[in-house]
Amino acid sequence: MLVDSPTRSFGLQHINHNDEEDNKELEALGYVPSFRREFSNLATISFAFSIMGVCSSVASTFNTPLLLGGPSSVTWCWILGASNCLSLASSIAEIVSAYPTCGGLYTASAQLCPRKHRARVGWIVGWLNILGQFVGLSSTEFGLANMILAAVSIGTDGAYEITASKVVGLTTGLLVVHGLLNSLKTRQLAFFTSSFVFVNLGATFLIIIVLLATTPRSEMHTVSYVFGADGLVNGTGGWNTGVSFLLGLLSVQWTMTGYDSTAHISEEVRRAAYAAPVAIIIATVGTAISGWLLNIILILCSGSFDALPGPSGSAFLEIMVLRMGKNAALALWFFVCLTAFFVCQSGLQAGSRTIYAFSRDRGLPDGGFFGQVSASTQTPLRAVWLTTLVSILPGLLDLASPVAANAVFAMTAMAADLSYIIPIFLRRVYHSHPEVQFKPGPYYMGDGWLGWAANVNCIVWTLFVCVIFSLPTEFPVTAVNMNYSAPITVGVIVLSGAWYLLGAHRHYHGPVSNLPKNKADALGEVLGDEEKEIARDG
């Protein structure tokens, strides 16, 4: 719900919705305004929708629930996951509204615990969030590359051979293109982003309508196949039917990851404390509903299960070709690929702002090099290109093992969602601690049963799906088909923790103010003595 909240800025008595007031709110959180606020309400909502990219995300992950759990897993896991994701999105929106900085939940987590824990908490959440951003971008580009090559395979009637090297090469090229686009000014990025939501939802509903119009009623599957026991398939070769069914959660959880991405552009958003959380909720609800409808129609019109995923390797595209014909299917597939292109564009923008914020707080061993804004574009160009180059690395796993590459999809949801629930957990555990002063933003669920229920549910649900995503999907388990998502995620946590203990603690002290001395001294209620001293020193 939206309510007026106590102000945090210097002498401010009420909230005026203009750039000056937004910047005062940012200063109250300890940061110098460095970006131009060019993102309008439409651009912000469009950004939130585009980071989920419903039709392209479903297309990228549709094979997993279909082949492992069957048609019923596709339909039921989507609505099951989406319903629980709504509680996570609402919990995140509440924190983003209170801390509208480009650091997002990383910055918030350090403010939601006692000072002695802030550096360690900020460090772990920061690296988890960065891992989620990197592998999320990489896996989306990887999915887009496969979608483009699948279309080429269909267009050449299977004459074009898709190889791992071609997928990795195209993935790398697409990342470079998005790096170039993200080098534009904020105003240009906002203008470009405003159209994303129309392509995203338009392509989704157009596919639904055309599939229904081109599928004879006599060839549509039964209700039992779409929702019931006839649609259960165990494609794991080892797990029981219940576990194989739950493995279908990967599609919805991967699609509905990135809630906090809107927070990462909040220093570029007008009325950020209002616009960012509202965009998160609207996009989550819209993606949940449209995605469920799309999955239902795909299964309803899917034809023979044995013919999927087909020569292209994409069951989504094969269903479209079966019902629409090759030419019409490829024409609509272009818009699916365009949606994925927009997801990558938004993902790189959000990821680069995360790197910028972490470097600004001296979380990287770069002396703040990547925490700088370009004078020509007023965007963090150094962080943009660091994010672009590092995101190439996860895609290289496909050269070693397709199953290892698929683990990147699961790792995205695991790393990102774990970074989300830590500040939510801290918000409740330390709600009465004298050093933690959570001042609600305009979006606030309150301290009653609604807020508690949403927070507890999203924490339990996230831990549950992390267990599901850690399970192997094929038997017998070998080095080739091993699910590497959990070992890599745990490895990042262990290595980052060791790095902090061995040396990073000397330069990283948690989120710190970069305000001039006179304003840093005025932040006594927000910053501790150590943080104020760091702020004074530069």
XYZ file of C-alpha atoms in Angstrom:
538
model
C 0.000 0.000 0.000
C 1.088 3.554 -0.555
C 1.306 5.872 2.422
C 3.122 9.081 3.233
C 6.259 8.403 5.209
C 8.563 10.425 7.436
C 11.113 12.377 5.459
C 14.813 11.678 5.763
C 16.233 14.780 4.096
C 17.683 17.858 5.698
C 14.844 20.007 7.091
C 12.345 18.605 4.567
C 8.785 18.692 5.898
C 6.886 17.107 3.031
C 7.571 15.304 -0.244
C 7.484 17.375 -3.442
C 7.683 15.161 -6.454
C 10.468 16.741 -8.482
C 14.108 16.031 -9.141
C 15.322 18.324 -6.363
C 13.337 16.486 -3.716
C 14.466 13.112 -5.077
C 18.049 14.270 -4.833
C 17.546 15.474 -1.269
C 16.224 12.043 -0.369
C 19.316 10.489 -1.927
C 21.578 12.844 0.019
C 19.751 11.815 3.184
C 20.808 8.251 2.434
C 24.415 9.471 2.152
C 25.078 9.796 -1.564
C 25.823 12.629 -3.958
C 23.304 12.682 -6.857
C 25.376 11.694 -9.907
C 22.771 10.727 -12.510
C 20.149 12.597 -14.495
C 16.613 11.575 -13.541
C 15.270 10.902 -17.029
C 13.139 7.797 -16.387
C 9.432 8.681 -16.327
C 6.706 6.481 -14.818
C 6.127 4.780 -18.186
C 9.835 4.167 -18.758
C 10.227 2.766 -15.228
C 7.256 0.394 -15.563
C 8.471 -0.626 -19.010
C 11.924 -1.314 -17.557
C 10.428 -3.521 -14.833
C 8.414 -5.487 -17.405
C 11.360 -5.815 -19.762
C 13.681 -7.271 -17.119
C 11.258 -10.231 -16.843
C 10.462 -10.418 -20.592
C 7.628 -12.871 -20.283
C 7.372 -14.388 -23.774
C 11.128 -14.612 -24.375
C 11.815 -15.934 -20.874
C 9.144 -18.607 -21.279
C 10.612 -19.480 -24.679
C 14.121 -19.792 -23.206
C 13.096 -22.089 -20.342
C 9.982 -23.863 -21.700
C 11.863 -27.113 -22.401
C 12.780 -27.645 -18.745
C 9.307 -28.020 -17.193
C 7.899 -29.687 -20.314
C 10.546 -32.389 -20.674
C 11.294 -32.995 -16.981
C 7.819 -32.787 -15.445
C 5.433 -32.805 -18.389
C 2.641 -30.476 -19.574
C 0.991 -30.300 -16.136
C 4.278 -29.170 -14.639
C 4.363 -26.304 -17.149
C 0.940 -24.965 -16.195
C 0.816 -25.605 -12.452
C 4.416 -24.726 -11.578
C 3.985 -21.331 -13.235
C 1.023 -20.234 -11.147
C 2.451 -21.869 -8.002
C 5.746 -20.046 -8.391
C 4.185 -16.769 -9.531
C 1.875 -16.628 -6.510
C 4.781 -16.999 -4.116
C 6.941 -14.610 -6.147
C 4.315 -11.915 -5.552
C 5.067 -11.980 -1.812
C 8.774 -11.655 -2.594
C 8.175 -8.792 -5.023
C 6.027 -6.947 -2.485
C 8.637 -7.410 0.250
C 11.345 -6.108 -2.061
C 9.206 -3.161 -3.178
C 8.777 -2.145 0.454
C 12.546 -2.001 0.990
C 13.235 -0.326 -2.351
C 10.715 2.381 -1.469
C 12.604 3.067 1.753
C 16.086 2.931 0.171
C 15.834 4.161 -3.459
C 19.529 3.981 -4.376
C 21.298 2.245 -7.262
C 22.826 -0.117 -4.691
C 19.335 -1.556 -4.217
C 19.001 -4.315 -1.659
C 22.762 -4.410 -1.209
C 22.730 -0.905 0.274
C 19.536 -1.584 2.224
C 20.822 -4.811 3.814
C 23.751 -3.004 5.442
C 21.400 -0.361 6.868
C 19.026 -2.994 8.269
C 21.498 -4.539 10.723
C 23.630 -3.214 13.630
C 26.762 -1.304 12.651
C 29.178 -4.050 13.694
C 27.614 -6.389 11.113
C 27.162 -3.895 8.267
C 30.421 -4.534 6.435
C 30.097 -8.325 6.479
C 26.413 -8.285 5.525
C 26.978 -5.723 2.779
C 29.876 -7.748 1.415
C 27.968 -11.047 1.181
C 24.763 -9.509 -0.200
C 26.760 -7.405 -2.636
C 28.585 -10.367 -4.112
C 25.478 -12.543 -4.248
C 23.653 -9.763 -6.064
C 26.543 -9.228 -8.448
C 26.682 -12.971 -9.166
C 22.952 -12.962 -9.886
C 23.325 -9.950 -12.177
C 26.234 -11.435 -14.136
C 24.826 -14.912 -14.637
C 21.344 -13.497 -15.250
C 22.621 -11.340 -18.093
C 24.814 -14.125 -19.443
C 22.028 -16.713 -19.371
C 19.586 -14.333 -21.054
C 22.051 -13.577 -23.853
C 22.737 -17.318 -24.087
C 19.009 -17.974 -24.400
C 18.646 -15.256 -27.044
C 21.515 -16.733 -29.060
C 19.855 -20.151 -28.992
C 16.523 -18.619 -30.013
C 18.088 -16.872 -33.010
C 19.931 -20.011 -34.107
C 16.768 -22.093 -33.647
C 15.003 -19.753 -36.065
C 17.844 -20.180 -38.559
C 17.520 -23.962 -38.224
C 13.788 -23.800 -38.875
C 14.258 -21.393 -41.783
C 16.774 -23.725 -43.481
C 14.656 -26.845 -42.776
C 17.305 -28.220 -40.454
C 20.224 -27.774 -42.859
C 21.960 -25.336 -40.506
C 23.856 -27.135 -37.745
C 23.797 -25.485 -34.331
C 27.042 -26.014 -32.420
C 28.253 -24.877 -29.015
C 30.898 -22.653 -30.579
C 28.270 -20.847 -32.678
C 26.078 -20.285 -29.608
C 28.969 -18.941 -27.549
C 30.181 -16.744 -30.420
C 26.737 -15.224 -30.971
C 26.275 -14.740 -27.219
C 29.538 -12.802 -27.060
C 28.589 -10.640 -30.037
C 25.197 -9.805 -28.543
C 26.812 -8.775 -25.245
C 29.096 -6.363 -27.092
C 26.080 -4.860 -28.914
C 24.299 -4.304 -25.618
C 27.449 -2.797 -24.159
C 27.436 -0.244 -26.977
C 23.740 0.543 -26.479
C 24.253 0.972 -22.737
C 26.909 3.556 -23.492
C 24.162 6.001 -24.459
C 23.030 8.870 -22.254
C 20.291 8.311 -19.668
C 17.728 10.297 -21.662
C 18.327 8.104 -24.697
C 18.158 4.955 -22.583
C 14.846 6.085 -21.063
C 13.363 6.875 -24.484
C 14.496 3.497 -25.811
C 13.129 1.672 -22.760
C 9.647 3.234 -22.950
C 8.677 0.982 -25.874
C 9.743 -2.298 -24.249
C 6.495 -3.009 -22.417
C 4.384 -2.725 -25.575
C 6.556 -5.167 -27.523
C 6.750 -7.512 -24.524
C 3.026 -7.817 -23.799
C 2.010 -7.299 -27.425
C 4.079 -10.256 -28.625
C 2.754 -12.445 -25.800
C -0.927 -11.843 -26.511
C -0.443 -11.960 -30.284
C 1.088 -15.436 -29.975
C -1.810 -16.528 -27.757
C -4.425 -15.243 -30.218
C -2.762 -16.713 -33.316
C -2.241 -20.111 -31.664
C -5.904 -20.321 -30.709
C -6.996 -19.188 -34.174
C -4.835 -21.697 -36.055
C -5.380 -24.789 -33.896
C -8.462 -26.872 -34.794
C -10.599 -27.547 -31.767
C -10.394 -31.284 -32.463
C -6.600 -31.126 -32.106
C -6.533 -29.257 -28.810
C -5.530 -31.303 -25.787
C -7.920 -32.251 -23.020
C -8.183 -30.509 -19.669
C -6.624 -33.554 -18.019
C -3.588 -33.248 -20.289
C -3.166 -29.531 -19.604
C -3.906 -29.585 -15.877
C -4.279 -33.203 -14.783
C -2.637 -36.601 -14.462
C -2.479 -37.176 -18.226
C 0.008 -34.355 -18.429
C 2.485 -35.715 -15.883
C 5.783 -36.983 -17.291
C 8.900 -38.048 -15.434
C 11.809 -37.144 -17.663
C 14.549 -37.285 -15.030
C 15.285 -41.000 -15.104
C 15.805 -41.094 -11.354
C 13.579 -38.815 -9.294
C 9.989 -39.669 -8.460
C 7.128 -37.925 -10.254
C 6.688 -35.340 -7.490
C 10.267 -34.107 -7.719
C 10.257 -34.123 -11.531
C 7.070 -32.031 -11.399
C 8.686 -29.457 -9.086
C 11.742 -29.107 -11.342
C 9.365 -27.187 -13.608
C 9.638 -24.256 -11.196
C 12.840 -23.201 -12.949
C 10.913 -21.477 -15.747
C 8.822 -19.185 -13.569
C 11.563 -18.499 -11.013
C 14.080 -17.594 -13.705
C 11.530 -15.409 -15.505
C 10.437 -13.615 -12.338
C 13.936 -12.843 -11.111
C 15.264 -9.336 -11.234
C 12.661 -7.583 -9.083
C 15.359 -5.353 -7.665
C 16.601 -4.249 -11.096
C 14.277 -1.264 -10.965
C 15.971 -0.264 -7.710
C 19.335 -0.211 -9.472
C 18.147 2.559 -11.785
C 16.320 4.436 -9.015
C 18.883 7.255 -9.038
C 17.803 7.808 -12.656
C 14.051 7.633 -11.892
C 11.739 10.525 -11.101
C 9.784 10.113 -7.852
C 11.871 7.004 -7.237
C 10.393 6.104 -3.827
C 6.971 5.878 -5.503
C 7.723 4.868 -9.080
C 10.230 2.050 -8.424
C 8.094 -0.079 -6.048
C 4.905 0.494 -8.052
C 6.694 -0.611 -11.221
C 7.885 -3.777 -9.464
C 4.361 -4.736 -8.379
C 2.690 -3.912 -11.718
C 5.315 -5.854 -13.666
C 5.144 -8.861 -11.334
C 1.365 -9.154 -11.499
C 1.316 -8.538 -15.257
C 4.037 -11.106 -15.898
C 2.364 -13.680 -13.643
C -0.995 -13.458 -15.435
C 0.248 -13.161 -19.014
C 2.852 -15.888 -18.499
C 0.299 -18.342 -17.116
C -2.067 -17.723 -20.036
C 0.786 -18.194 -22.509
C 1.866 -21.491 -20.925
C -1.691 -22.824 -20.877
C -2.263 -22.014 -24.555
C 1.105 -23.477 -25.567
C 0.258 -26.790 -23.896
C -3.307 -26.737 -25.212
C -2.023 -26.406 -28.793
C 1.198 -28.395 -28.441
C 0.401 -31.450 -30.576
C 2.232 -34.709 -29.961
C 4.498 -34.715 -26.934
C 6.889 -37.119 -28.665
C 7.560 -34.566 -31.434
C 8.975 -32.030 -28.971
C 11.344 -30.229 -28.695
C 11.891 -30.909 -32.410
C 14.889 -30.295 -34.714
C 15.336 -26.678 -33.579
C 15.700 -27.737 -29.946
C 12.999 -25.229 -28.907
C 9.625 -26.751 -28.049
C 8.096 -23.257 -27.940
C 9.105 -22.523 -31.545
C 8.143 -25.994 -32.780
C 4.609 -25.529 -31.426
C 4.346 -22.207 -33.244
C 5.583 -23.762 -36.506
C 3.169 -26.688 -36.148
C 0.142 -24.427 -35.788
C 1.026 -21.296 -37.761
C 3.327 -22.595 -40.465
C 6.994 -21.757 -40.837
C 6.709 -18.230 -42.229
C 4.142 -16.936 -39.731
C 5.945 -18.606 -36.838
C 9.283 -17.046 -37.775
C 7.644 -13.625 -38.187
C 6.269 -13.800 -34.631
C 9.496 -15.345 -33.378
C 11.255 -12.152 -34.379
C 9.263 -10.293 -31.713
C 10.040 -12.990 -29.146
C 13.744 -12.499 -29.876
C 13.257 -8.726 -29.739
C 11.752 -9.103 -26.265
C 14.795 -11.116 -25.168
C 16.995 -8.400 -26.658
C 15.213 -5.847 -24.444
C 15.660 -8.083 -21.389
C 19.412 -8.121 -21.997
C 19.472 -4.372 -22.522
C 17.735 -3.786 -19.184
C 19.782 -6.460 -17.428
C 23.064 -4.884 -18.456
C 21.891 -1.464 -17.308
C 20.877 -2.815 -13.900
C 24.026 -4.919 -13.529
C 26.344 -2.054 -14.354
C 24.653 0.139 -11.736
C 25.206 -2.625 -9.167
C 28.919 -2.711 -9.987
C 29.012 1.092 -9.870
C 27.407 1.163 -6.403
C 29.667 -1.578 -5.017
C 32.789 0.119 -6.375
C 31.592 3.474 -5.019
C 31.510 1.858 -1.576
C 35.031 0.415 -2.104
C 33.683 -3.127 -2.371
C 35.962 -3.810 -5.357
C 39.771 -3.702 -5.173
C 39.788 -0.906 -7.728
C 40.028 2.187 -5.531
C 36.612 3.272 -6.775
C 37.669 3.157 -10.456
C 34.399 1.559 -11.585
C 32.396 3.783 -9.250
C 32.815 6.785 -11.516
C 30.283 8.423 -13.846
C 31.353 9.521 -17.309
C 31.336 13.304 -17.751
C 30.052 12.984 -21.326
C 27.095 10.646 -20.744
C 26.610 10.884 -16.949
C 26.389 7.097 -16.871
C 28.919 4.609 -15.388
C 30.623 3.587 -18.646
C 33.477 1.785 -16.879
C 30.999 -0.371 -14.966
C 29.018 -1.000 -18.166
C 31.994 -2.506 -19.941
C 33.240 -4.458 -16.933
C 29.781 -6.037 -16.668
C 29.765 -6.753 -20.405
C 33.149 -8.472 -20.434
C 32.676 -10.537 -17.261
C 29.222 -11.711 -18.432
C 30.886 -13.465 -21.361
C 32.520 -15.977 -19.017
C 29.485 -18.030 -17.798
C 28.408 -18.682 -21.390
C 31.726 -20.423 -22.048
C 30.424 -23.327 -19.926
C 28.428 -24.438 -22.975
C 31.706 -25.429 -24.627
C 32.255 -27.926 -21.805
C 28.723 -29.148 -21.058
C 25.205 -28.069 -22.089
C 23.952 -29.219 -18.673
C 26.552 -27.015 -16.979
C 25.351 -24.098 -19.088
C 21.756 -24.833 -18.074
C 22.887 -24.641 -14.443
C 23.602 -20.956 -15.066
C 19.844 -20.421 -15.414
C 19.223 -22.041 -12.026
C 22.162 -20.202 -10.470
C 20.611 -16.881 -11.538
C 17.505 -17.523 -9.469
C 19.467 -18.952 -6.533
C 22.027 -16.158 -6.200
C 19.609 -13.305 -6.841
C 16.833 -14.615 -4.605
C 19.225 -15.314 -1.734
C 20.460 -11.734 -1.949
C 16.810 -10.607 -1.778
C 15.756 -12.486 1.342
C 18.726 -11.427 3.497
C 17.580 -7.784 3.874
C 13.977 -8.972 4.291
C 15.118 -11.250 7.121
C 17.199 -8.486 8.712
C 14.295 -6.049 8.482
C 12.292 -8.273 10.827
C 15.043 -9.543 13.129
C 16.443 -6.083 13.923
C 13.225 -4.054 13.651
C 13.562 -2.849 17.266
C 17.363 -2.529 17.425
C 18.463 1.015 18.437
C 21.008 1.191 15.592
C 18.493 0.182 12.939
C 16.061 2.919 12.045
C 13.892 1.608 9.230
C 11.886 4.545 7.946
C 9.196 3.227 5.614
C 8.869 4.677 2.146
C 5.574 5.406 0.383
C 5.077 1.690 -0.365
C 4.636 0.031 3.020
C 2.803 -3.155 4.031
C 2.970 -2.273 7.722
C 4.051 -4.242 10.776
C 0.777 -6.152 11.022
C -0.014 -9.650 9.815
C 0.093 -8.729 6.102
C 3.702 -7.564 6.159
C 4.851 -10.430 8.354
C 3.021 -13.036 6.250
C 4.541 -11.733 3.015
C 8.052 -11.597 4.482
C 7.958 -15.054 6.093
C 6.359 -16.666 3.039
C 8.916 -15.294 0.583
C 11.851 -16.371 2.777
C 10.549 -19.933 3.197
C 9.644 -20.179 -0.496
C 13.047 -18.937 -1.656
C 14.911 -21.441 0.512
C 12.634 -24.196 -0.823
C 13.245 -23.411 -4.503
C 16.985 -23.117 -3.870
C 16.913 -26.746 -2.743
C 14.935 -27.725 -5.860
C 17.371 -25.909 -8.158
C 20.322 -27.685 -6.525
C 19.053 -31.118 -7.553
C 20.500 -32.954 -10.572
C 18.034 -33.273 -13.448
C 19.476 -36.368 -15.114
C 20.561 -39.792 -13.874
C 23.020 -41.324 -13.449
C 24.839 -38.185 -12.346
C 28.169 -37.672 -14.098
C 30.674 -34.847 -14.454
C 28.947 -33.917 -17.723
C 25.341 -33.682 -16.479
C 26.072 -32.515 -12.932
C 24.002 -29.541 -11.717
C 26.719 -27.023 -10.907
C 24.442 -24.208 -9.709
C 24.733 -24.916 -5.967
C 28.518 -25.575 -5.920
C 29.212 -22.391 -7.893
C 26.895 -20.278 -5.715
C 28.388 -21.673 -2.495
C 31.858 -21.304 -3.965
C 31.303 -17.604 -4.636
C 30.061 -17.100 -1.057
C 33.060 -18.969 0.425
C 35.639 -17.264 -1.800
C 34.195 -13.802 -1.237
C 34.113 -14.455 2.509
C 37.735 -15.592 2.474
C 38.667 -12.548 0.419
C 37.006 -10.283 2.967
C 38.811 -11.886 5.900
C 42.201 -11.959 4.192
C 42.314 -8.384 3.012
C 39.128 -6.781 1.736
C 38.087 -5.734 5.245
C 40.862 -3.147 5.097
C 39.254 -1.184 2.259
C 35.581 -2.168 2.557
C 33.576 -0.896 5.525
C 30.050 -1.307 4.168
C 28.047 1.285 2.231
C 29.574 4.687 2.995
C 28.625 8.237 2.179
C 30.400 10.119 -0.595
C 28.956 13.475 0.469
C 31.166 16.510 1.180
C 32.303 16.963 4.783
C 29.631 19.483 5.795
C 26.784 17.256 4.663
C 28.407 14.081 5.974
C 28.492 15.653 9.437
C 24.744 16.264 9.186
C 24.071 12.557 8.717
C 24.552 11.496 12.315
C 21.327 9.541 12.426
C 22.094 7.636 9.242
C 25.823 6.977 9.478
C 27.981 5.796 12.337
C 31.233 7.491 13.384
C 33.328 5.206 11.182
C 31.181 5.839 8.118
C 31.229 9.603 8.724
C 35.019 9.535 8.991
C 35.282 7.657 5.682
C 32.907 10.141 4.085
C 35.032 13.071 5.273
C 38.154 11.432 3.869
C 36.694 11.267 0.424
